[in-house]
Amino acid sequence: MNRKKLGAAVVLIVCLCMVGSCYFTYERTIGLLRDEYENELRIESGMISSSIDNHFLRPITVAETVSKDVTMERIIKSSTKEEAEAIETEAGEYLKSIRDGFGYAMVYAVSDETMAFFTEDGISGYLDPDNDERDHWYTAYQEKETEKIYQLNVDTDEIKDWELSVFINTGVFDKEGRFIGLCGVGVNMNEIQSMVERFERIYDVKVDLIDKNGLIMVDSDITRIQKDVIEIDDLTLYSDGECYFEIGESGTRTITYMDELGWYLVVQNQGAMDTGIYSLLMPSIIIFMIGIILIIAVFVFQGISDNRRINK
């Protein structure tokens, strides 16, 4: 009887030691994996952020340069519709040369006085922001809360068969510094999506660009754009340009504010950390279970042998 108790105590001690060893291994693995995935995701996010910045740098620079051109000022400074229509041909040729020269989906200008909307085809119409919600983007620019003279806006291009585009709206000011209208360029969303899809394929992550409310502005899935929201508490806490790393129920992610765009880059590595922990701990769990089975088998076998001796 004493021998059986001693055996049970030994089994219990061995089990506790193995459980403690597994727990220590788990905690150590969690720490190592967290550091590994954090470093890896930060590097990937930095590369993605730089590539997106570089992609938008050119159209932003073009829009800002065009806004300061004397020809652009003359086009949108017209004070009546008659004056706007008189310069329509020149405006169309000027905007067409910029569009063709840089390969953008669209180049446009709006006169604040007449609301004439100039494109490479001349005057494509007259905006009516007060009565037509499709023209609210114009007043949204004037109400923007930023010191930058440009603003990014995601919208459909009704002139180009309602294709989704990112428009870079840039204010135009006269020599006295008065706002007289705006101009801009449109970058086709398909072009940006191709870049995002390439990042997702190379790094095996999910990439999104969201606005200050969490609304998705760019996603590889076009059905999510301006429809789905990524829930992040108080995005203003992430607005200093640093790359923030988080671990959540759906995996790991980084959040980076992209000052040039006014958007937040969210890079998610869904479930990768859980998979890594499982793959690393599984051998230890198997060894633990085999050890327990062997110990129990030894004592069971020993008990059977003792019973046979007693019966003899």
Short mmCIF file of N, CA, C and O in Angstrom, two decimals, residues 60 63-65 67-68 141 144 146-152 168-173 179 181-183:
data_model
loop_
_atom_site.label_atom_id
_atom_site.label_comp_id
_atom_site.label_asym_id
_atom_site.label_seq_id
_atom_site.Cartn_x
_atom_site.Cartn_y
_atom_site.Cartn_z
N ILE A 60 0.31 64.20 -56.25
CA ILE A 60 0.18 65.34 -55.34
C ILE A 60 1.06 66.49 -55.81
O ILE A 60 0.64 67.65 -55.83
N ALA A 63 -0.49 68.07 -58.94
CA ALA A 63 -1.66 68.89 -58.61
C ALA A 63 -1.24 70.22 -57.98
O ALA A 63 -1.80 71.28 -58.31
N GLU A 64 -0.27 70.18 -57.08
CA GLU A 64 0.20 71.41 -56.43
C GLU A 64 0.89 72.33 -57.44
O GLU A 64 0.73 73.56 -57.39
N THR A 65 1.66 71.75 -58.34
CA THR A 65 2.36 72.55 -59.35
C THR A 65 1.37 73.21 -60.30
O THR A 65 1.49 74.41 -60.61
N SER A 67 -1.69 73.94 -59.72
CA SER A 67 -2.50 74.95 -59.02
C SER A 67 -1.81 76.32 -58.98
O SER A 67 -2.48 77.34 -58.81
N LYS A 68 -0.49 76.33 -59.13
CA LYS A 68 0.26 77.59 -59.08
C LYS A 68 0.59 78.13 -60.48
O LYS A 68 1.23 79.18 -60.60
N TYR A 141 -13.93 70.20 -49.46
CA TYR A 141 -12.56 70.70 -49.54
C TYR A 141 -12.44 72.03 -48.78
O TYR A 141 -11.49 72.26 -48.03
N LYS A 144 -12.24 71.56 -45.06
CA LYS A 144 -11.21 70.63 -44.58
C LYS A 144 -10.47 71.21 -43.37
O LYS A 144 -10.24 72.41 -43.27
N THR A 146 -7.24 70.95 -42.25
CA THR A 146 -5.82 70.70 -42.44
C THR A 146 -5.17 71.93 -43.05
O THR A 146 -5.82 72.71 -43.74
N GLU A 147 -3.89 72.07 -42.78
CA GLU A 147 -3.15 73.20 -43.34
C GLU A 147 -2.68 72.93 -44.77
O GLU A 147 -2.21 73.84 -45.44
N LYS A 148 -2.79 71.70 -45.23
CA LYS A 148 -2.37 71.37 -46.58
C LYS A 148 -3.32 72.00 -47.60
O LYS A 148 -4.52 72.11 -47.35
N ILE A 149 -2.77 72.37 -48.76
CA ILE A 149 -3.63 72.97 -49.78
C ILE A 149 -4.32 71.89 -50.61
O ILE A 149 -5.15 72.21 -51.46
N TYR A 150 -4.00 70.62 -50.35
CA TYR A 150 -4.64 69.54 -51.11
C TYR A 150 -5.40 68.63 -50.15
O TYR A 150 -5.17 68.62 -48.94
N GLN A 151 -6.30 67.84 -50.72
CA GLN A 151 -7.10 66.88 -49.96
C GLN A 151 -7.43 65.70 -50.83
O GLN A 151 -7.78 65.87 -52.01
N LEU A 152 -7.33 64.49 -50.29
CA LEU A 152 -7.67 63.29 -51.04
C LEU A 152 -9.14 62.96 -50.84
O LEU A 152 -9.68 63.07 -49.73
N ILE A 168 -7.25 64.03 -56.05
CA ILE A 168 -6.41 64.92 -55.24
C ILE A 168 -6.82 66.35 -55.56
O ILE A 168 -6.46 66.90 -56.59
N ASN A 169 -7.64 66.91 -54.68
CA ASN A 169 -8.16 68.27 -54.87
C ASN A 169 -7.19 69.28 -54.27
O ASN A 169 -6.80 69.17 -53.11
N THR A 170 -6.83 70.28 -55.06
CA THR A 170 -5.85 71.28 -54.63
C THR A 170 -6.41 72.68 -54.84
O THR A 170 -6.91 73.01 -55.92
N GLY A 171 -6.33 73.52 -53.82
CA GLY A 171 -6.85 74.88 -53.91
C GLY A 171 -6.02 75.75 -54.83
O GLY A 171 -4.81 75.61 -54.93
N VAL A 172 -6.70 76.65 -55.53
CA VAL A 172 -6.03 77.62 -56.40
C VAL A 172 -6.30 79.02 -55.82
O VAL A 172 -7.44 79.37 -55.52
N PHE A 173 -5.24 79.80 -55.66
CA PHE A 173 -5.36 81.13 -55.05
C PHE A 173 -4.75 82.17 -55.98
O PHE A 173 -3.78 81.90 -56.70
N PHE A 179 -8.97 82.54 -52.37
CA PHE A 179 -9.37 81.26 -52.97
C PHE A 179 -10.26 81.53 -54.17
O PHE A 179 -11.30 82.19 -54.06
N GLY A 181 -10.84 78.83 -56.60
CA GLY A 181 -11.30 77.55 -57.13
C GLY A 181 -10.34 76.45 -56.77
O GLY A 181 -9.49 76.61 -55.89
N LEU A 182 -10.47 75.35 -57.45
CA LEU A 182 -9.53 74.25 -57.20
C LEU A 182 -9.29 73.47 -58.48
O LEU A 182 -10.04 73.55 -59.46
N CYS A 183 -8.22 72.73 -58.46
CA CYS A 183 -7.90 71.83 -59.56
C CYS A 183 -7.47 70.50 -58.96
O CYS A 183 -7.30 70.39 -57.74
#
